[in-house]
Short mmCIF file of C-alpha atoms in Angstrom, two decimals:
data_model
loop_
_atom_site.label_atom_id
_atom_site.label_comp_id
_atom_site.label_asym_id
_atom_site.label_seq_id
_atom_site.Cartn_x
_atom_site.Cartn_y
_atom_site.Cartn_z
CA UNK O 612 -51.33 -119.75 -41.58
CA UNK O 613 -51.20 -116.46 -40.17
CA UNK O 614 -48.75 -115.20 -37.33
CA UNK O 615 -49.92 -113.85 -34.30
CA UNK O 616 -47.73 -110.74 -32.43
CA UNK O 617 -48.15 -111.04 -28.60
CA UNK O 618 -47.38 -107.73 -27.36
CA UNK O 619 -47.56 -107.97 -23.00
CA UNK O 620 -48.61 -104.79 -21.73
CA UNK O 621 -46.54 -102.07 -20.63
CA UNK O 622 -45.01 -101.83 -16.96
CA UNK O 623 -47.80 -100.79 -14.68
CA UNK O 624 -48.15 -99.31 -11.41
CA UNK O 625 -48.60 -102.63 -10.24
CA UNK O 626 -45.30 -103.93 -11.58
CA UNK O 627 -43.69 -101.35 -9.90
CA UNK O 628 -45.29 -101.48 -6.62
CA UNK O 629 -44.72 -105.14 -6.44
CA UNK O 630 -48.59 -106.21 -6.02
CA UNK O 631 -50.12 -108.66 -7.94
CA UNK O 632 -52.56 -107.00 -9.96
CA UNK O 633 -54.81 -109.63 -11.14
CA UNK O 634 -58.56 -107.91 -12.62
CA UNK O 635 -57.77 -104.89 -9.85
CA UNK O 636 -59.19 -102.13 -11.61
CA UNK O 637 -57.18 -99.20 -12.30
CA UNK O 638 -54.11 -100.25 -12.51
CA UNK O 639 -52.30 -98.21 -15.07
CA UNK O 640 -48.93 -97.72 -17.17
CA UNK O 641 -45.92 -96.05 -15.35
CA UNK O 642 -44.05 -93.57 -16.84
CA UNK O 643 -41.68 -96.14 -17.97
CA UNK O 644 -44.81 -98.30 -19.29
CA UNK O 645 -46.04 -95.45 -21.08
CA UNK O 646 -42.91 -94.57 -22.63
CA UNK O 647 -42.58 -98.44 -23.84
CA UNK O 648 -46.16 -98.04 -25.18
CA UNK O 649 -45.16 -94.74 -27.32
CA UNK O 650 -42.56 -96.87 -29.18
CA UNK O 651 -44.48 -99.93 -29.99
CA UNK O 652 -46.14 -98.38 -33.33
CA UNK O 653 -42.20 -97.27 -34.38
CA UNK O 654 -41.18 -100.86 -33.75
CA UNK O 655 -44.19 -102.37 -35.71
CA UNK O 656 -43.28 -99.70 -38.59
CA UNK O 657 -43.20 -102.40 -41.22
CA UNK O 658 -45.21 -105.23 -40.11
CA UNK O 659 -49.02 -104.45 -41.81
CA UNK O 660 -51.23 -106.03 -38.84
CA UNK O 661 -54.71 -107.26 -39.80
CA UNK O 662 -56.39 -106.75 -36.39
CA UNK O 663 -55.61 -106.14 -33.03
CA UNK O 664 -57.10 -108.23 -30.07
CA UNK O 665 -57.09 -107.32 -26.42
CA UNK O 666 -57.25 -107.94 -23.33
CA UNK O 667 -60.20 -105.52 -21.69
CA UNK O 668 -57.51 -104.44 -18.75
CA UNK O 669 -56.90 -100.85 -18.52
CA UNK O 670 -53.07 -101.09 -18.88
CA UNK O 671 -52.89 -103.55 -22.43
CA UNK O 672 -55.46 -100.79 -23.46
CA UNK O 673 -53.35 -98.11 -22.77
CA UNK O 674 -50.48 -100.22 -24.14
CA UNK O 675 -51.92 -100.45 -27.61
CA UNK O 676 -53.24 -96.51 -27.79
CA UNK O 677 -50.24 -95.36 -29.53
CA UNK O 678 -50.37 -98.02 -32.23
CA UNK O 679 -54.60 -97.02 -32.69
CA UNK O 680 -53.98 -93.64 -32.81
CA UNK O 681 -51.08 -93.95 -35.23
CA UNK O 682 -53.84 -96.24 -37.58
CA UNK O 683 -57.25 -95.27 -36.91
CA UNK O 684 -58.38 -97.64 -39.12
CA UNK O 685 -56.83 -101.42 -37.43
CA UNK O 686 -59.42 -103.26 -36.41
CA UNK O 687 -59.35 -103.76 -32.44
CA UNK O 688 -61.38 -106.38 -30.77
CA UNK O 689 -61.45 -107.24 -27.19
CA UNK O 690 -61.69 -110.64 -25.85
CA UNK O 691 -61.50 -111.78 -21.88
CA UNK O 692 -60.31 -114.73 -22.72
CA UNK O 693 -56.96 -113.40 -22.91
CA UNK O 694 -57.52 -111.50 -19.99
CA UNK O 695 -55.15 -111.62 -16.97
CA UNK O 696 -55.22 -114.79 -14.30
CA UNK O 697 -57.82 -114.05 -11.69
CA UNK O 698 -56.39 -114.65 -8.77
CA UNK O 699 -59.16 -114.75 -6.47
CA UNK O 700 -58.14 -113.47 -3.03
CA UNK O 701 -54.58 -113.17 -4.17
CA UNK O 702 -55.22 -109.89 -6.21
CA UNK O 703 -54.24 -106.76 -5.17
CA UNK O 704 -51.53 -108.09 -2.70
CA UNK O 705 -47.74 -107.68 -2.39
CA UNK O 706 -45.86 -110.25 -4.07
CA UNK O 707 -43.35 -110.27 -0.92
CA UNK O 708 -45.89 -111.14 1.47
CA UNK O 709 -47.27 -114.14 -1.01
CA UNK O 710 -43.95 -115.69 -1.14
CA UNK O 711 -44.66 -117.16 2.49
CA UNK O 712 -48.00 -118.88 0.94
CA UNK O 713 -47.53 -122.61 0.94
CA UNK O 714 -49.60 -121.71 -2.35
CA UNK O 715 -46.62 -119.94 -3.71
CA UNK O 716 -44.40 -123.38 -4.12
CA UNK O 717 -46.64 -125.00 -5.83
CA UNK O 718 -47.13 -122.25 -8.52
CA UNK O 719 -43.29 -121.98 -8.75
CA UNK O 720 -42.84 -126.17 -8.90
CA UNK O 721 -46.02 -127.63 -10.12
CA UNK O 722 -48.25 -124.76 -11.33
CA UNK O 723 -51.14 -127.17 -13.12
CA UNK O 724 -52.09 -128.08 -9.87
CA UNK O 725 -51.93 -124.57 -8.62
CA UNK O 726 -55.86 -123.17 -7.95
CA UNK O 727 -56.04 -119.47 -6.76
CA UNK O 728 -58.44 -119.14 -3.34
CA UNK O 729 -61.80 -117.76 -4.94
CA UNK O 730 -60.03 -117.32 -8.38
CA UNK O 731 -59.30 -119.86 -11.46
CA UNK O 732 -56.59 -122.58 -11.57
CA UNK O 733 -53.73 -121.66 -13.64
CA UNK O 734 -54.56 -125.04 -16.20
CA UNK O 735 -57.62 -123.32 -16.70
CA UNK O 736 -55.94 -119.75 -17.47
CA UNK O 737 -53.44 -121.86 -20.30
CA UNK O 738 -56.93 -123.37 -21.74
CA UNK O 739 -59.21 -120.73 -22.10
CA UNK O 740 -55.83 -118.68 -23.65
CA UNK O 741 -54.75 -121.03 -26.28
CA UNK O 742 -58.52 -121.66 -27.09
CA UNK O 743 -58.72 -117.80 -27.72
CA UNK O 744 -55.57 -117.80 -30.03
CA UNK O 745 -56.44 -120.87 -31.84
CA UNK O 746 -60.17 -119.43 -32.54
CA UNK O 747 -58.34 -116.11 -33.43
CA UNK O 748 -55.53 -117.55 -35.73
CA UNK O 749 -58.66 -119.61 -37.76
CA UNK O 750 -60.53 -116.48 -37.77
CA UNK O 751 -57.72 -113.96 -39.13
CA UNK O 752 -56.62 -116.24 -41.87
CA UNK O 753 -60.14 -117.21 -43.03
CA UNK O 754 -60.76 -113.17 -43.77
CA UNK O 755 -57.16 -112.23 -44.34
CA UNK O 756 -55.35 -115.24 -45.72
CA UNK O 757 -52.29 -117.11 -44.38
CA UNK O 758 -50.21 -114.12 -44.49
CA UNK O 759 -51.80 -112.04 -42.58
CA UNK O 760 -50.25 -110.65 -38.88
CA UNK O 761 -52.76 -109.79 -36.32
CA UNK O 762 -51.55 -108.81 -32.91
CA UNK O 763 -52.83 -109.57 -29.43
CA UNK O 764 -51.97 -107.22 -26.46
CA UNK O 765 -52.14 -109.77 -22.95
CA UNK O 766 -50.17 -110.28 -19.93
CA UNK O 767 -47.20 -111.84 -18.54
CA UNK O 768 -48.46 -115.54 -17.10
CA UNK O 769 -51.13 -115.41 -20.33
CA UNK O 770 -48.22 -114.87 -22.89
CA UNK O 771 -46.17 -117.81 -21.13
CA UNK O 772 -49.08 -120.36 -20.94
CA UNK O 773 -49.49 -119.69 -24.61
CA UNK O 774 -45.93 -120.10 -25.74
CA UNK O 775 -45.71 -123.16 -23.50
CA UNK O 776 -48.28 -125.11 -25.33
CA UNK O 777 -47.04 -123.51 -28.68
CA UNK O 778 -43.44 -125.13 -27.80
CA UNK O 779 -45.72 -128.48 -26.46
CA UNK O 780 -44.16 -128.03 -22.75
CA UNK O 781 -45.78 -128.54 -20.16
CA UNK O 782 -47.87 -126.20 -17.65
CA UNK O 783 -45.04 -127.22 -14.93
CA UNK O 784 -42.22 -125.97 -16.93
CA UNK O 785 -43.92 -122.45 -17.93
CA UNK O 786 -41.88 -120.75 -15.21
CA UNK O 787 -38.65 -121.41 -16.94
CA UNK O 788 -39.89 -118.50 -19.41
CA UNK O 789 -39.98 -115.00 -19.18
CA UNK O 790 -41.15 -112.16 -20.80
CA UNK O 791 -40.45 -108.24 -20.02
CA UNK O 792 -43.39 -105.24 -20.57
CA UNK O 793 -43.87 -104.46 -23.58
CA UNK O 794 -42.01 -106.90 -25.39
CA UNK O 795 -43.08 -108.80 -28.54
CA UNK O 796 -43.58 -112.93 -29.15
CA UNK O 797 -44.31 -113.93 -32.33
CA UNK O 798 -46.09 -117.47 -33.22
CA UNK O 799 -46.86 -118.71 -36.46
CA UNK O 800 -49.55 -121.94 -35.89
CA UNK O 801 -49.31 -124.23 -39.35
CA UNK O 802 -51.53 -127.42 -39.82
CA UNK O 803 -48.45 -129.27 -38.32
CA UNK O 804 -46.88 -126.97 -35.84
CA UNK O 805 -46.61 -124.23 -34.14
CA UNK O 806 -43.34 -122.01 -34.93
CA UNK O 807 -41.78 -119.50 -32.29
CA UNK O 808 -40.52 -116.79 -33.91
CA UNK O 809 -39.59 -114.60 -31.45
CA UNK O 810 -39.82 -114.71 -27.79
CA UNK O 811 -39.69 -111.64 -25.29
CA UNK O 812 -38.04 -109.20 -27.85
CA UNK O 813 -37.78 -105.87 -26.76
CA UNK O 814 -34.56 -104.99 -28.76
CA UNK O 815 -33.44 -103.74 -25.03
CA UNK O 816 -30.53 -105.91 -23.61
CA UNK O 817 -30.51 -104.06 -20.10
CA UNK O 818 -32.56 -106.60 -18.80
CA UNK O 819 -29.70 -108.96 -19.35
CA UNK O 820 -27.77 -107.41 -16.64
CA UNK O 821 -26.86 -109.96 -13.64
CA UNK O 822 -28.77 -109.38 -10.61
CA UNK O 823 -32.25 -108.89 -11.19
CA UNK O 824 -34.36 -108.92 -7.66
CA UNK O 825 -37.58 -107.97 -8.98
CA UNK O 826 -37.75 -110.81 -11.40
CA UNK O 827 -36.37 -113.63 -9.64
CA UNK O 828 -35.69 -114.35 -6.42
CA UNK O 829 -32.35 -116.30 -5.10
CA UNK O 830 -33.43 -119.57 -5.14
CA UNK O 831 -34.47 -119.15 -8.83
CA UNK O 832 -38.05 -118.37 -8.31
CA UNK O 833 -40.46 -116.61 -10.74
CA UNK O 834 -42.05 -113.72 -10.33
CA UNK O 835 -46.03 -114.53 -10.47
CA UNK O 836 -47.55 -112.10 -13.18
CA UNK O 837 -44.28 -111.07 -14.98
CA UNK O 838 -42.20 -108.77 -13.25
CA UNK O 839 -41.63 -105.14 -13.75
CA UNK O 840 -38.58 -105.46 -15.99
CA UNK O 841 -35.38 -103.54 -16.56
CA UNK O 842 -35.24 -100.94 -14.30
#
């Protein structure tokens, strides 16, 4: 069957800033983010990518500009489904301030019970995301064939949902992965099983340096959203 490249978006403003961005408009790529974004069509050099989905956010659109421009003639659909968490009357909000929310501990310890005031539960962010990849893969490989690559430009908590139920964990033990801007996960789906290929590659090992504040905290906490990544 075909594989599918999820690319998350480049660092944002957002990431930065430490606010949880959510559907906010207008949240952009950094400097850094749009530096990361330049070098995604020189790191896809020699994969030949039959479409590219993404999310309708301004910042995966701005992620994946470089690789359209580079080849005007890949296919690029859009698809909310695939679309950031809404998180209701979290959005917009420092992720500091949040960590007091009783909320907060159960999205770190037992996140498929987690429900975001006047947003979406975070089971229903996993469903409506695999459903969008699984309706995607069928799609690609019925016009392309099994071998086809297609890639799909999402977010943080979207990509880790996804690889979660491609590994068959469950929601509670999504925060256990991470994934840095801009970096690539590849899945191949087969009639048996899904295959991780890759997971969080960005061929950058400064992010492996001890000490990271902004992506977990000292009790081992993750950072809701993703994180801005390697400073």
């Amino acid at each position: 069957m075909a594989t599918l490249i999820l690319v998350r978006h480049g660092r944002s403003t957002a990431n930065t800033a430490g606010v949880l961005a959510g559907w906010t408009p207008g949240v952009a790529l950094d400097e850094r983010g749009a530096a990361q974004a330049a070098a995604l069509p020189g790191r896809l050099a020699g994969v030949e990518l039959a479409a590219a989905v993404t999310s309708p956010l301004q910042r995966c659109m701005e992620t994946l500009r470089p690789l359209l421009d580079e080849r005007p003639g890949l296919p690029l659909h859009t698809d909310e489904r695939i679309g950031e968490c809404h998180y209701g009357d979290w959005s917009g909000r420092k992720l500091a301030e949040l960590a007091d929310e009783p909320l907060m501990d159960v999205v770190q310890r037992h996140p498929s019970a987690a429900a975001f005031p006047a947003g979406e539960s975070m089971r229903a962010m996993q469903a409506r995301a695999v459903e969008a990849v699984r309706d995607w893969d069928a799609r690609i490989e019925e016009e392309h064939g099994g071998d086809a690559v297609y890639l799909m430009c999402s977010h943080g908590d979207i990509i880790k949902s996804v690889v979660a139920d491609a590994l068959g964990m469950h929601l509670d033990l999504f925060q256990r992965i991470h994934v840095e801007p801009c970096s690539m996960t590849a899945i191949r789906y087969t009639r048996v099983r899904p295959f991780l290929l890759r997971l969080g590659d960005t061929g950058d090992f400064e992010s492996l340096k001890p000490h990271k504040p902004q992506e977990e905290g000292p009790d081992g906490t993750a950072v809701v959203g993703g994180g801005a990544g390697a400073p």
